[in-house]
Each structure stands twice: as structure tokens, then as C-alpha cells.
Amino acid sequence: MTIEIDNLRISFGDKEVVKGVSFKVAQGASFGIVGESGSGKSTVLRAMAGLNNHWSGRIAFSGEDAPLKRPPAFFRKVQMVFQDPYGSLHPRQTIDRILSELPLVHGMNDIDARIARVLSAVALPQSARFRFPHQLSGGQRQRVAIARALIAEPQVLLLDEPTSALDVSVQAEILNLLADLRVEQNLTYVMVSHNLSVISHLCSHVGVMIDGHMVEQVTAEDLRLGNVQHAHTRELRTLSVELEEPA
Amino acid sequence: MLVEIQNLHIGFQSRTGFAPAVKGVSLKLGTEKLGIVGESGSGKSLTARALMKLLPKQTRIEADRLAFDGIDIMSASEREMRQIRGKRAGFILQDPKYSLNPVKTIGSQVAEAWRTHKGGSKRQALEAAITLLEQVKIRDPKKVAGSYPHEVSGGMGQRVMIAMMLAPDPELLIADEPTSALDATVQAEILRLIEELVSERGMGLLLISHDLPLVSHFCDRVAVMYAGRVMEELKASELLSAQHPYTRGLLNCMPSLIHPKERLPVLTRDPEWLK
């Protein structure tokens, strides 16, 4: 599914937080958005997911303009994964209940088989199905959150800092899982993160946001080599490179 | 020696049994910067909290020696501990949002910290608070002193926390993930600030973090913890070329900007490490 964002503007009250952002994502590609807190990167993602109705401009999936109020069928194609695996799962529902919610709402059949399928897609044991979130580790919970997004068999996954609450060892597992899923299920990704190395690992194209503007779009390769124009991109890159090199 | 920890064991007694969390940790700290790194659940925060006796009552703590500047923490009374906490050892936590009082101005909170330990009048305390805010490089200390925590950014909030901890001139600063809630650019600034203040004042620093590269840049020595044990202790500058398979594993599974990897290696945990 191709994604086109054209001159997207979002305001909260009088304050404009996204000031005309445009970018395109090809079918099966992954696009990363980096920026600091308050740069508006998550706000862009939430508007794309249909979680915010106060935007202007154009958001289109497969060339089709998304309306302000999304029809239910939209959510079968586009799903979102949130940052905090501790906060995004209902604490008093079993994994089975959490995963059945969306198929029930959409009147899908074969819920049982679907759950079994997504659990194995995210490499969770079937025994995890009747556990509660607090009985799972952080990494396992993030797998559940990804499974919940996958159960609708979507074509687009919107990822909001999917690994920043996790240890690096678990982060590696989740990043590998996301990379595999993209190929297996032919998914298109838009990922938001503040971590340049995570973004450049998973995404081929990167947009840099500051203060509501997307000031630069570069390929991951150019970012690696340092072929960047904007001062903010250079600053973020320098910080990331400095940390990687021995003191 | 500012801090001496020898064979520290911490565990929790619960309804279903005994759960050990820290299993025989030994560390020493003088006026230097020691980093403790490890994954969540490795016991790094518990170790620091045990040192300040900040653990819940049902925690079982055993140690051959647990001392702060020669004072035996194991046998110290609550009264004696209050003389250490805040006054001689400051504690900076992860998120300033939860550590500051939301209904008091920043100035009055820093002033309170100063006055509790140093005495003096309210006016003196407020003046001292503004000097402290200046020392942590807040550009307009008067204005910040008059604002409430929700009116300042996360980085500014963390500077305020540091100012508050510095008020009684402590000898030791314990920073538990002081920058994990902050942006990369702010993170570097805050750590540089902590580093500067620690060297200037000749304090000891215990920096707890899960971020190995960060610790290797800002500490002198690093202890790597895994499952309640110290796997290895080494010079911070040598951390990125560490030999222990656990440390290597953690370093390898990080994605890198300059050296891209097709697939991230995952950490295989060896039961041998725990023997």
C-alpha cells in the first residue's frame, strides 16, 4: 500500500504543532521519522492512524484520500503499535481476550485460528494465550501488541517508538521480528523514533522533524555516510556517531 | 573509600516463596565516577537503593559489609540514615515529572532542600536556590525559580533535580537512569553537566544506566551486572572492547548507524555466566 502525505497541518487549539508535512512511502517500503520530543512526529503518526480528527491537508493510502472520520474497514488495513508495552495492554484481560477484540468488532470469522496464527507469527508460545499481561515480560508484551496489530491482516503498520521502552537485547529481537514480518506479510511501515541507529536499521528512508516541520528527507545510506543538508540532521547524526565510537 | 559493598544479597519474601534479586555484589567507590550497567531486572537499582536503605520492609538484605564513608548502613538507625540521605548523598531519579512537587514553585522546592540541610532564613534559602539554578546552567534562574514543574521541559526539570541534590554539598551523587526520559541532545548536555559538577566538587558518582555507550563516555569505571551478579568490572574506556560474552552480546545486539548489520545478533544467555 502506498502512502502519500501532502501538506499535513495539525493544531491543538491555537497552537500549530505540525506545519505542512509532506512525504511519500512506496508499497512495501519503510519510512522513518526522527525528531526530538515536541517536534510533532508522533502527532503525524496519530493523524495517519485516524486517532486525531483535527487535521488539514491530504493523507492518502493507495491513492485514496482518507476521510477525517475513518470507516471501520480502514482499521483492517492500517494498524498502530504503541511505545509502552506496559501501558497499551488491558491489565485485566487475558491475551486471548485482547487479541479477540478487533476480530469481534469487525465480525470476522475463525477468531480461534487467527489468534493461533498471529501468536506464532510473533514467535510467542501458544501457552501465552491465556496469560495476563503482568505474567509476561516487556518484550513478550510488545510481541502481543504487534500480534494485536497483525490480527486484522493489515497492509500498513504505524510504529510509534516500538522499542524504546525495551532493553537492547530485547530490542534486537523485536527489530528482527519487525523486519521479518515486513517481508513475510508484505507490509508497509512508518516508524517514529528518536534513535537514529534504530531508524536507519529498519527504514530505507528517513524524514527529520523539528518544530513541526519535516526539514529533510534522506536515505538511510546517505545518513550513514553523512550526506545530509540540514544542521539539525547533522547534529543528531554527530551525537549518534559519537556515542558509537569508543571514548 | 566513600562506598564499600561486600557480598550484598537482596531478596523478596512473598506469599509463594523467596525470590533472590541481588546475589553477592561487591563494589567499591571513592571520589570517582562508577557506572553500573545491565538489563532491567539485573539488580542495579536495588543495589543503589540498598545503599541508602530505601527498600521496602519485606526486603531481605544481607551483606558482609555495606558502608558509606565508614558508617555501617546495615546497623544504622533511621535517624542516622536521614543524616546521610540528601545531605551527604544525593539521589537523582529517572523522570523529573514524578520527582518534583507539581503544586510548588521550583524555587521554593530547591530552597526547601537547601534550608532543610543548611538552615538560614527563607530569603537566604531563595537566594541560594537561584545561585544553584545558575550553577546547573539555567539561563534565566529567577524566572525558572518562579515557575511550576509543568511549565518547564524535561531537560530543565532534570537540571532542577540536580540543583536540589547539590544544595547540601553532598559527597556522593547517585544517579539512577538520569537521562533515559530525555532527548539525545539534552541527554548529552545533562551528563556533561553532572560530570563537570562532580569533578569540580570532588564528589563520587554512581551512575546507573542500561545504556552502555553512554556510560563508557561519562564514567571512569564500569560494573556490568546480570541476574543479580557483577559479571565484570573494567575501565570505562575499555567497555566497548569488553571481553565477557555477556557484555559483548549486549554491545553486538545494538543497531549501529555507521556499521549497518543486515540482521541484529540476539543475545544467547549462557547458564555458565551464573556459576
Short mmCIF file of C-alpha atoms in Angstrom, two decimals:
data_model
loop_
_atom_site.label_atom_id
_atom_site.label_comp_id
_atom_site.label_asym_id
_atom_site.label_seq_id
_atom_site.Cartn_x
_atom_site.Cartn_y
_atom_site.Cartn_z
CA MET A 1 0.00 0.00 0.00
CA THR A 2 1.50 3.34 -0.95
CA ILE A 3 1.14 6.22 1.44
CA GLU A 4 1.06 9.90 0.48
CA ILE A 5 1.04 12.76 2.94
CA ASP A 6 0.61 16.23 1.49
CA ASN A 7 0.92 19.49 3.37
CA LEU A 8 -0.40 17.96 6.61
CA ARG A 9 -1.21 20.55 9.24
CA ILE A 10 -2.35 19.80 12.79
CA SER A 11 -3.25 22.25 15.53
CA PHE A 12 -4.13 21.86 19.18
CA GLY A 13 -6.27 24.90 19.94
CA ASP A 14 -4.39 27.92 18.63
CA LYS A 15 -1.07 26.17 18.59
CA GLU A 16 0.00 24.63 15.32
CA VAL A 17 2.21 21.61 16.03
CA VAL A 18 2.55 20.12 12.55
CA LYS A 19 3.20 22.80 9.97
CA GLY A 20 2.82 21.38 6.49
CA VAL A 21 4.48 17.96 6.38
CA SER A 22 4.67 16.04 3.10
CA PHE A 23 6.20 12.65 2.33
CA LYS A 24 5.58 9.52 0.30
CA VAL A 25 6.12 5.87 1.14
CA ALA A 26 6.28 3.22 -1.58
CA GLN A 27 4.44 -0.10 -1.31
CA GLY A 28 6.38 -2.47 0.96
CA ALA A 29 8.89 0.20 1.98
CA SER A 30 9.55 1.57 5.42
CA PHE A 31 9.80 5.23 6.25
CA GLY A 32 11.25 6.54 9.49
CA ILE A 33 10.55 9.84 11.21
CA VAL A 34 13.13 11.10 13.71
CA GLY A 35 12.97 14.18 15.89
CA GLU A 36 13.06 15.28 19.49
CA SER A 37 10.13 15.38 21.89
CA GLY A 38 7.68 18.02 20.80
CA SER A 39 8.76 18.01 17.16
CA GLY A 40 5.35 16.64 16.14
CA LYS A 41 6.47 13.23 14.90
CA SER A 42 4.00 11.17 16.93
CA THR A 43 1.23 13.65 16.13
CA VAL A 44 1.74 12.95 12.41
CA LEU A 45 1.53 9.22 13.07
CA ARG A 46 -1.62 9.51 15.17
CA ALA A 47 -3.35 11.57 12.48
CA MET A 48 -2.42 8.90 9.93
CA ALA A 49 -3.87 6.21 12.19
CA GLY A 50 -7.14 8.11 12.47
CA LEU A 51 -6.67 8.91 16.15
CA ASN A 52 -6.93 12.66 15.60
CA ASN A 53 -9.68 14.30 13.55
CA HIS A 54 -8.34 17.82 13.59
CA TRP A 55 -6.00 17.98 10.67
CA SER A 56 -5.95 19.53 7.22
CA GLY A 57 -4.05 18.59 4.11
CA ARG A 58 -4.05 15.19 2.48
CA ILE A 59 -3.46 11.70 3.84
CA ALA A 60 -3.87 9.01 1.20
CA PHE A 61 -3.45 5.25 1.32
CA SER A 62 -3.17 3.51 -2.10
CA GLY A 63 -4.02 6.79 -3.78
CA GLU A 64 -7.31 7.01 -1.90
CA ASP A 65 -7.81 10.07 0.30
CA ALA A 66 -8.53 9.17 3.90
CA PRO A 67 -11.58 11.00 5.29
CA LEU A 68 -11.40 12.80 8.64
CA LYS A 69 -13.62 10.14 10.20
CA ARG A 70 -12.32 6.77 9.09
CA PRO A 71 -14.74 3.97 8.17
CA PRO A 72 -14.33 0.70 10.12
CA ALA A 73 -12.80 -1.04 7.09
CA PHE A 74 -9.86 1.39 7.29
CA PHE A 75 -8.66 -0.15 10.54
CA ARG A 76 -8.40 -3.56 8.91
CA LYS A 77 -5.79 -2.11 6.58
CA VAL A 78 -3.89 0.26 8.87
CA GLN A 79 -2.86 -0.63 12.41
CA MET A 80 -0.67 1.02 15.00
CA VAL A 81 1.82 -0.26 17.63
CA PHE A 82 2.49 1.97 20.61
CA GLN A 83 5.59 2.69 22.61
CA ASP A 84 4.82 1.37 26.05
CA PRO A 85 4.00 -2.33 26.20
CA TYR A 86 3.13 -1.87 29.89
CA GLY A 87 0.50 0.77 29.21
CA SER A 88 -1.07 -0.40 25.97
CA LEU A 89 -2.49 -3.75 27.09
CA HIS A 90 -5.57 -4.05 29.30
CA PRO A 91 -4.27 -5.33 32.65
CA ARG A 92 -7.39 -7.37 33.50
CA GLN A 93 -7.84 -9.05 30.15
CA THR A 94 -6.09 -12.23 29.04
CA ILE A 95 -4.01 -12.14 25.87
CA ASP A 96 -6.79 -14.18 24.23
CA ARG A 97 -9.36 -11.50 25.11
CA ILE A 98 -7.05 -8.68 23.97
CA LEU A 99 -6.46 -10.34 20.63
CA SER A 100 -10.14 -11.20 20.03
CA GLU A 101 -11.33 -7.63 20.47
CA LEU A 102 -10.69 -6.43 16.91
CA PRO A 103 -11.98 -9.56 15.11
CA LEU A 104 -15.15 -9.41 17.23
CA VAL A 105 -15.73 -5.74 16.43
CA HIS A 106 -15.24 -6.37 12.73
CA GLY A 107 -17.35 -9.52 12.75
CA MET A 108 -14.53 -11.69 11.47
CA ASN A 109 -14.81 -15.46 11.49
CA ASP A 110 -12.31 -18.05 12.60
CA ILE A 111 -11.11 -16.00 15.54
CA ASP A 112 -9.56 -19.04 17.16
CA ALA A 113 -7.37 -19.87 14.18
CA ARG A 114 -6.45 -16.22 13.68
CA ILE A 115 -5.18 -15.89 17.24
CA ALA A 116 -3.16 -19.08 16.93
CA ARG A 117 -1.70 -17.77 13.69
CA VAL A 118 -0.64 -14.33 14.94
CA LEU A 119 0.83 -15.79 18.11
CA SER A 120 3.12 -17.98 16.06
CA ALA A 121 3.87 -15.09 13.66
CA VAL A 122 5.29 -13.07 16.56
CA ALA A 123 7.02 -16.18 17.99
CA LEU A 124 5.01 -16.39 21.20
CA PRO A 125 4.18 -19.83 22.58
CA GLN A 126 0.50 -20.81 22.33
CA SER A 127 0.55 -21.12 26.11
CA ALA A 128 0.84 -17.32 26.32
CA ARG A 129 -2.72 -17.10 25.08
CA PHE A 130 -4.41 -17.49 28.44
CA ARG A 131 -1.96 -15.40 30.42
CA PHE A 132 -2.49 -11.89 31.70
CA PRO A 133 -0.13 -9.06 30.60
CA HIS A 134 1.54 -8.90 34.02
CA GLN A 135 2.62 -12.51 33.64
CA LEU A 136 4.66 -11.65 30.55
CA SER A 137 7.99 -9.82 30.17
CA GLY A 138 8.29 -6.44 28.44
CA GLY A 139 9.49 -8.00 25.20
CA GLN A 140 6.67 -10.56 25.22
CA ARG A 141 4.14 -7.80 25.79
CA GLN A 142 5.45 -5.84 22.84
CA ARG A 143 5.05 -9.04 20.79
CA VAL A 144 1.42 -9.18 21.96
CA ALA A 145 0.94 -5.55 20.89
CA ILE A 146 2.37 -6.41 17.46
CA ALA A 147 0.16 -9.53 17.28
CA ARG A 148 -2.88 -7.39 18.06
CA ALA A 149 -1.98 -5.09 15.17
CA LEU A 150 -1.43 -8.06 12.84
CA ILE A 151 -4.66 -9.88 13.60
CA ALA A 152 -6.60 -7.72 11.16
CA GLU A 153 -4.12 -8.72 8.43
CA PRO A 154 -3.30 -5.07 7.76
CA GLN A 155 -1.20 -3.71 4.93
CA VAL A 156 0.31 -0.81 6.86
CA LEU A 157 1.83 -0.78 10.34
CA LEU A 158 2.39 2.53 12.09
CA LEU A 159 5.06 2.09 14.75
CA ASP A 160 5.44 4.69 17.48
CA GLU A 161 8.80 4.11 19.23
CA PRO A 162 8.18 0.35 19.33
CA THR A 163 11.43 -0.50 21.13
CA SER A 164 12.39 2.49 23.23
CA ALA A 165 10.95 1.01 26.44
CA LEU A 166 12.92 -2.22 25.98
CA ASP A 167 16.43 -3.44 26.81
CA VAL A 168 18.85 -3.56 23.88
CA SER A 169 18.83 -7.37 23.94
CA VAL A 170 15.03 -7.41 23.62
CA GLN A 171 15.09 -4.52 21.18
CA ALA A 172 17.22 -6.62 18.81
CA GLU A 173 14.63 -9.43 18.90
CA ILE A 174 11.72 -7.06 18.22
CA LEU A 175 13.57 -5.26 15.40
CA ASN A 176 14.40 -8.60 13.77
CA LEU A 177 10.77 -9.66 14.15
CA LEU A 178 9.53 -6.44 12.54
CA ALA A 179 11.99 -6.82 9.66
CA ASP A 180 10.85 -10.43 9.04
CA LEU A 181 7.15 -9.58 9.25
CA ARG A 182 7.52 -6.81 6.70
CA VAL A 183 8.91 -9.25 4.14
CA GLU A 184 6.60 -12.18 5.01
CA GLN A 185 3.37 -10.22 5.06
CA ASN A 186 4.33 -7.55 2.53
CA LEU A 187 3.72 -4.72 4.98
CA THR A 188 4.46 -1.03 4.61
CA TYR A 189 5.92 0.66 7.72
CA VAL A 190 6.01 4.18 9.03
CA MET A 191 8.10 4.27 12.21
CA VAL A 192 8.70 7.09 14.62
CA SER A 193 11.75 7.09 16.87
CA HIS A 194 14.27 9.39 18.46
CA ASN A 195 17.03 6.85 17.97
CA LEU A 196 18.85 7.29 14.66
CA SER A 197 20.53 3.89 14.67
CA VAL A 198 17.22 2.10 15.27
CA ILE A 199 15.52 4.08 12.49
CA SER A 200 18.32 3.57 10.00
CA HIS A 201 18.41 -0.14 10.78
CA LEU A 202 14.75 -0.69 9.89
CA CYS A 203 13.96 2.11 7.43
CA SER A 204 15.37 2.85 3.99
CA HIS A 205 14.18 6.46 4.04
CA VAL A 206 14.24 8.87 6.94
CA GLY A 207 12.48 12.20 7.50
CA VAL A 208 13.86 14.57 10.11
CA MET A 209 11.38 16.72 12.03
CA ILE A 210 11.95 19.80 14.14
CA ASP A 211 9.33 22.16 15.48
CA GLY A 212 6.51 20.82 13.28
CA HIS A 213 8.46 20.93 10.01
CA MET A 214 9.99 18.00 8.18
CA VAL A 215 13.24 19.74 7.37
CA GLU A 216 14.97 16.97 5.49
CA GLN A 217 14.36 13.60 3.88
CA VAL A 218 17.35 11.36 3.28
CA THR A 219 18.02 7.73 2.50
CA ALA A 220 19.45 5.66 5.34
CA GLU A 221 22.57 5.21 3.23
CA ASP A 222 23.14 8.98 2.92
CA LEU A 223 22.52 9.37 6.63
CA ARG A 224 25.19 6.77 7.29
CA LEU A 225 27.69 8.47 5.01
CA GLY A 226 26.86 11.91 6.34
CA ASN A 227 25.45 13.29 3.09
CA VAL A 228 22.95 15.49 4.90
CA GLN A 229 22.00 19.12 4.40
CA HIS A 230 20.16 20.41 7.43
CA ALA A 231 22.03 21.44 10.59
CA HIS A 232 19.61 19.53 12.85
CA THR A 233 20.15 16.28 10.93
CA ARG A 234 23.87 16.78 11.22
CA GLU A 235 23.58 17.43 14.96
CA LEU A 236 21.53 14.27 15.55
CA ARG A 237 23.92 12.26 13.43
CA THR A 238 27.01 13.56 15.22
CA LEU A 239 25.55 12.67 18.62
CA SER A 240 24.68 9.18 17.46
CA VAL A 241 28.10 8.61 15.89
CA GLU A 242 29.98 9.98 18.91
CA LEU A 243 28.27 7.50 21.20
CA GLU A 244 29.11 4.58 18.95
CA GLU A 245 32.79 5.37 18.91
CA PRO A 246 34.96 4.41 21.87
CA ALA A 247 35.62 7.25 24.29
CA MET B 1 36.51 4.77 50.47
CA LEU B 2 33.19 6.51 50.06
CA VAL B 3 31.19 3.37 49.43
CA GLU B 4 32.05 -0.22 50.26
CA ILE B 5 29.78 -3.07 49.31
CA GLN B 6 30.85 -6.62 50.02
CA ASN B 7 28.85 -9.71 49.16
CA LEU B 8 25.49 -7.96 49.10
CA HIS B 9 22.39 -10.17 48.85
CA ILE B 10 18.90 -8.78 48.37
CA GLY B 11 15.74 -10.85 48.12
CA PHE B 12 11.99 -10.59 48.48
CA GLN B 13 9.84 -12.83 50.63
CA SER B 14 6.48 -13.30 49.00
CA ARG B 15 3.43 -15.50 49.55
CA THR B 16 4.74 -18.04 47.08
CA GLY B 17 8.35 -18.18 48.22
CA PHE B 18 11.63 -16.38 48.36
CA ALA B 19 12.85 -14.52 45.28
CA PRO B 20 16.52 -13.54 45.31
CA ALA B 21 17.28 -10.44 43.23
CA VAL B 22 20.84 -9.47 44.06
CA LYS B 23 23.23 -12.36 44.65
CA GLY B 24 26.57 -11.38 46.09
CA VAL B 25 27.56 -7.99 44.70
CA SER B 26 30.82 -6.36 45.78
CA LEU B 27 31.72 -2.84 44.75
CA LYS B 28 33.95 -0.02 45.96
CA LEU B 29 33.72 3.65 45.15
CA GLY B 30 35.99 6.55 46.03
CA THR B 31 35.86 10.04 44.57
CA GLU B 32 35.41 8.74 41.07
CA LYS B 33 32.70 8.02 38.57
CA LEU B 34 31.44 4.45 38.68
CA GLY B 35 28.83 3.23 36.22
CA ILE B 36 26.58 0.23 36.77
CA VAL B 37 25.09 -1.16 33.58
CA GLY B 38 22.82 -4.09 32.90
CA GLU B 39 19.38 -5.04 31.65
CA SER B 40 16.18 -4.45 33.56
CA GLY B 41 15.97 -6.82 36.47
CA SER B 42 19.71 -7.20 36.84
CA GLY B 43 19.61 -5.63 40.29
CA LYS B 44 21.45 -2.38 39.56
CA SER B 45 18.83 -0.05 41.06
CA LEU B 46 18.29 -2.34 44.05
CA THR B 47 21.98 -2.19 44.85
CA ALA B 48 21.92 1.62 44.91
CA ARG B 49 18.72 1.72 46.92
CA ALA B 50 20.06 -0.74 49.48
CA LEU B 51 22.98 1.62 50.00
CA MET B 52 20.56 4.38 51.02
CA LYS B 53 18.29 1.93 52.88
CA LEU B 54 15.41 2.85 50.62
CA LEU B 55 13.93 -0.61 50.15
CA PRO B 56 10.51 -1.77 51.40
CA LYS B 57 10.28 -3.51 54.78
CA GLN B 58 9.74 -7.03 53.48
CA THR B 59 13.06 -6.91 51.60
CA ARG B 60 15.73 -9.21 53.00
CA ILE B 61 19.17 -7.62 52.85
CA GLU B 62 22.37 -9.39 53.84
CA ALA B 63 25.91 -8.21 53.35
CA ASP B 64 29.37 -8.81 54.78
CA ARG B 65 29.84 -5.10 54.61
CA LEU B 66 27.68 -2.23 53.42
CA ALA B 67 29.20 1.10 54.32
CA PHE B 68 29.04 4.73 53.37
CA ASP B 69 32.15 6.67 54.37
CA GLY B 70 32.83 4.15 57.13
CA ILE B 71 29.28 4.22 58.52
CA ASP B 72 27.74 0.76 58.65
CA ILE B 73 24.45 1.03 56.78
CA MET B 74 23.18 -2.37 57.93
CA SER B 75 23.07 -1.28 61.56
CA ALA B 76 22.36 2.43 61.04
CA SER B 77 19.14 3.76 62.51
CA GLU B 78 16.53 5.67 60.53
CA ARG B 79 17.79 8.82 62.27
CA GLU B 80 21.35 8.24 61.18
CA MET B 81 20.19 7.45 57.65
CA ARG B 82 18.43 10.80 57.45
CA GLN B 83 21.79 12.45 58.11
CA ILE B 84 23.15 10.70 55.05
CA ARG B 85 20.26 10.78 52.60
CA GLY B 86 20.05 14.05 50.75
CA LYS B 87 22.72 15.65 52.90
CA ARG B 88 25.78 13.54 52.23
CA ALA B 89 24.46 11.51 49.32
CA GLY B 90 22.09 12.88 46.68
CA PHE B 91 19.78 10.69 44.61
CA ILE B 92 18.68 11.69 41.09
CA LEU B 93 15.89 9.60 39.61
CA GLN B 94 14.81 8.93 36.06
CA ASP B 95 11.85 11.18 35.48
CA PRO B 96 11.73 14.73 36.88
CA LYS B 97 7.98 14.73 36.21
CA TYR B 98 7.44 12.37 39.12
CA SER B 99 10.17 13.62 41.42
CA LEU B 100 9.11 17.27 41.67
CA ASN B 101 6.10 18.53 43.61
CA PRO B 102 3.61 19.74 40.99
CA VAL B 103 1.95 22.36 43.21
CA LYS B 104 5.05 24.17 44.47
CA THR B 105 7.27 26.52 42.51
CA ILE B 106 10.68 25.25 41.51
CA GLY B 107 12.42 27.97 43.51
CA SER B 108 10.63 27.04 46.73
CA GLN B 109 11.46 23.35 46.26
CA VAL B 110 15.16 24.00 45.76
CA ALA B 111 15.11 26.48 48.65
CA GLU B 112 13.46 23.88 50.88
CA ALA B 113 16.20 21.37 50.10
CA TRP B 114 18.85 23.97 50.95
CA ARG B 115 17.17 25.14 54.13
CA THR B 116 16.50 21.64 55.48
CA HIS B 117 20.18 20.86 55.43
CA LYS B 118 21.78 24.26 55.95
CA GLY B 119 19.29 26.25 57.98
CA GLY B 120 19.03 30.01 57.49
CA SER B 121 16.16 32.30 56.66
CA LYS B 122 13.65 31.88 53.88
CA ARG B 123 15.12 34.77 51.95
CA GLN B 124 18.65 33.36 52.20
CA ALA B 125 17.35 30.00 51.04
CA LEU B 126 15.67 31.50 48.00
CA GLU B 127 18.82 33.40 47.09
CA ALA B 128 20.83 30.20 47.44
CA ALA B 129 18.28 28.42 45.27
CA ILE B 130 18.76 30.94 42.48
CA THR B 131 22.56 30.58 42.68
CA LEU B 132 22.14 26.80 42.50
CA LEU B 133 19.88 27.06 39.46
CA GLU B 134 22.53 29.25 37.89
CA GLN B 135 25.17 26.60 38.61
CA VAL B 136 23.23 23.98 36.70
CA LYS B 137 23.32 26.39 33.75
CA ILE B 138 19.73 27.51 33.66
CA ARG B 139 19.78 30.71 31.64
CA ASP B 140 17.14 32.71 33.47
CA PRO B 141 17.27 31.31 37.03
CA LYS B 142 14.94 33.94 38.51
CA LYS B 143 12.18 33.18 36.05
CA VAL B 144 12.58 29.42 36.41
CA ALA B 145 12.54 29.72 40.21
CA GLY B 146 9.09 31.28 39.94
CA SER B 147 7.63 28.68 37.60
CA TYR B 148 5.93 25.35 38.33
CA PRO B 149 7.34 21.97 37.22
CA HIS B 150 4.77 21.56 34.40
CA GLU B 151 5.93 24.84 32.86
CA VAL B 152 9.46 23.63 32.16
CA SER B 153 10.82 20.97 29.78
CA GLY B 154 12.12 17.55 30.82
CA GLY B 155 15.74 18.63 30.50
CA MET B 156 15.12 21.72 32.58
CA GLY B 157 13.29 19.60 35.18
CA GLN B 158 16.29 17.30 35.45
CA ARG B 159 18.59 20.32 35.91
CA VAL B 160 16.32 21.45 38.74
CA MET B 161 16.58 18.00 40.35
CA ILE B 162 20.37 18.21 40.12
CA ALA B 163 20.34 21.72 41.65
CA MET B 164 18.24 20.38 44.52
CA MET B 165 20.61 17.47 45.13
CA LEU B 166 23.63 19.79 45.10
CA ALA B 167 22.11 22.13 47.69
CA PRO B 168 23.62 20.42 50.78
CA ASP B 169 27.03 19.84 49.07
CA PRO B 170 26.88 16.04 49.09
CA GLU B 171 29.94 13.84 48.82
CA LEU B 172 28.21 11.24 46.70
CA LEU B 173 25.72 11.55 43.87
CA ILE B 174 23.67 8.53 42.87
CA ALA B 175 22.02 8.97 39.50
CA ASP B 176 19.55 6.24 38.54
CA GLU B 177 18.92 6.47 34.79
CA PRO B 178 19.07 10.27 34.96
CA THR B 179 18.66 10.81 31.23
CA SER B 180 16.58 7.92 29.89
CA ALA B 181 13.47 10.11 29.69
CA LEU B 182 15.28 12.83 27.75
CA ASP B 183 16.13 13.55 24.10
CA ALA B 184 19.55 12.65 22.74
CA THR B 185 20.75 16.26 22.54
CA VAL B 186 19.54 17.06 26.07
CA GLN B 187 20.92 13.76 27.36
CA ALA B 188 24.46 14.70 26.40
CA GLU B 189 24.11 18.17 27.98
CA ILE B 190 22.81 16.81 31.29
CA LEU B 191 25.52 14.16 31.54
CA ARG B 192 28.22 16.70 30.72
CA LEU B 193 26.78 18.92 33.46
CA ILE B 194 26.78 16.07 36.00
CA GLU B 195 30.32 15.17 35.01
CA GLU B 196 31.52 18.77 35.39
CA LEU B 197 29.88 19.31 38.76
CA VAL B 198 31.18 16.00 40.09
CA SER B 199 34.77 16.75 39.06
CA GLU B 200 34.60 20.37 40.26
CA ARG B 201 33.28 19.48 43.67
CA GLY B 202 35.34 16.30 44.07
CA MET B 203 32.31 14.10 44.63
CA GLY B 204 31.79 10.41 43.94
CA LEU B 205 29.27 9.47 41.27
CA LEU B 206 27.32 6.26 40.95
CA LEU B 207 25.66 6.30 37.52
CA ILE B 208 23.10 3.58 36.88
CA SER B 209 22.10 3.07 33.28
CA HIS B 210 21.12 0.49 30.71
CA ASP B 211 22.94 2.47 28.02
CA LEU B 212 26.44 1.03 27.63
CA PRO B 213 27.89 3.55 25.15
CA LEU B 214 26.67 6.44 27.29
CA VAL B 215 28.28 5.07 30.45
CA SER B 216 31.54 4.35 28.66
CA HIS B 217 31.75 8.05 27.74
CA PHE B 218 30.94 9.55 31.11
CA CYS B 219 32.41 7.25 33.78
CA ASP B 220 35.85 6.14 34.94
CA ARG B 221 34.92 2.58 35.81
CA VAL B 222 32.02 0.33 34.90
CA ALA B 223 30.49 -2.68 36.60
CA VAL B 224 28.38 -4.87 34.31
CA MET B 225 25.53 -6.61 36.13
CA TYR B 226 23.48 -9.58 35.03
CA ALA B 227 20.87 -11.50 37.04
CA GLY B 228 21.93 -10.02 40.38
CA ARG B 229 25.66 -10.53 39.91
CA VAL B 230 28.55 -8.42 38.73
CA MET B 231 29.78 -10.08 35.54
CA GLU B 232 32.85 -7.94 35.17
CA GLU B 233 34.36 -4.67 36.26
CA LEU B 234 36.51 -2.70 33.87
CA LYS B 235 37.74 0.73 32.86
CA ALA B 236 35.00 2.68 31.12
CA SER B 237 37.23 3.43 28.16
CA GLU B 238 37.62 -0.31 27.61
CA LEU B 239 33.91 -1.07 27.82
CA LEU B 240 33.31 -1.02 24.08
CA SER B 241 36.07 -3.60 23.65
CA ALA B 242 34.98 -5.75 26.62
CA GLN B 243 35.74 -9.47 26.59
CA HIS B 244 32.98 -11.02 28.71
CA PRO B 245 30.45 -12.76 26.43
CA TYR B 246 27.51 -11.04 28.16
CA THR B 247 28.92 -7.54 27.68
CA ARG B 248 29.92 -8.42 24.13
CA GLY B 249 26.44 -9.79 23.48
CA LEU B 250 24.79 -6.58 24.69
CA LEU B 251 27.08 -4.45 22.56
CA ASN B 252 26.59 -6.62 19.49
CA CYS B 253 22.82 -6.55 19.52
CA MET B 254 22.66 -2.76 19.28
CA PRO B 255 21.87 -1.41 15.82
CA SER B 256 24.58 0.89 14.52
CA LEU B 257 24.38 3.92 12.28
CA ILE B 258 27.86 3.71 10.80
CA HIS B 259 28.24 -0.07 10.69
CA PRO B 260 24.90 -1.36 9.47
CA LYS B 261 24.04 -5.01 10.07
CA GLU B 262 21.71 -6.98 7.86
CA ARG B 263 20.29 -8.74 10.92
CA LEU B 264 20.85 -7.97 14.58
CA PRO B 265 22.53 -10.76 16.54
CA VAL B 266 20.43 -11.75 19.54
CA LEU B 267 21.81 -12.40 22.98
CA THR B 268 22.11 -16.07 23.86
CA ARG B 269 22.24 -16.40 27.61
CA ASP B 270 24.73 -18.92 28.89
CA PRO B 271 23.95 -20.59 32.25
CA GLU B 272 27.72 -20.74 32.74
CA TRP B 273 27.76 -16.98 33.44
CA LEU B 274 25.93 -17.56 36.71
CA LYS B 275 28.39 -20.08 38.11
#
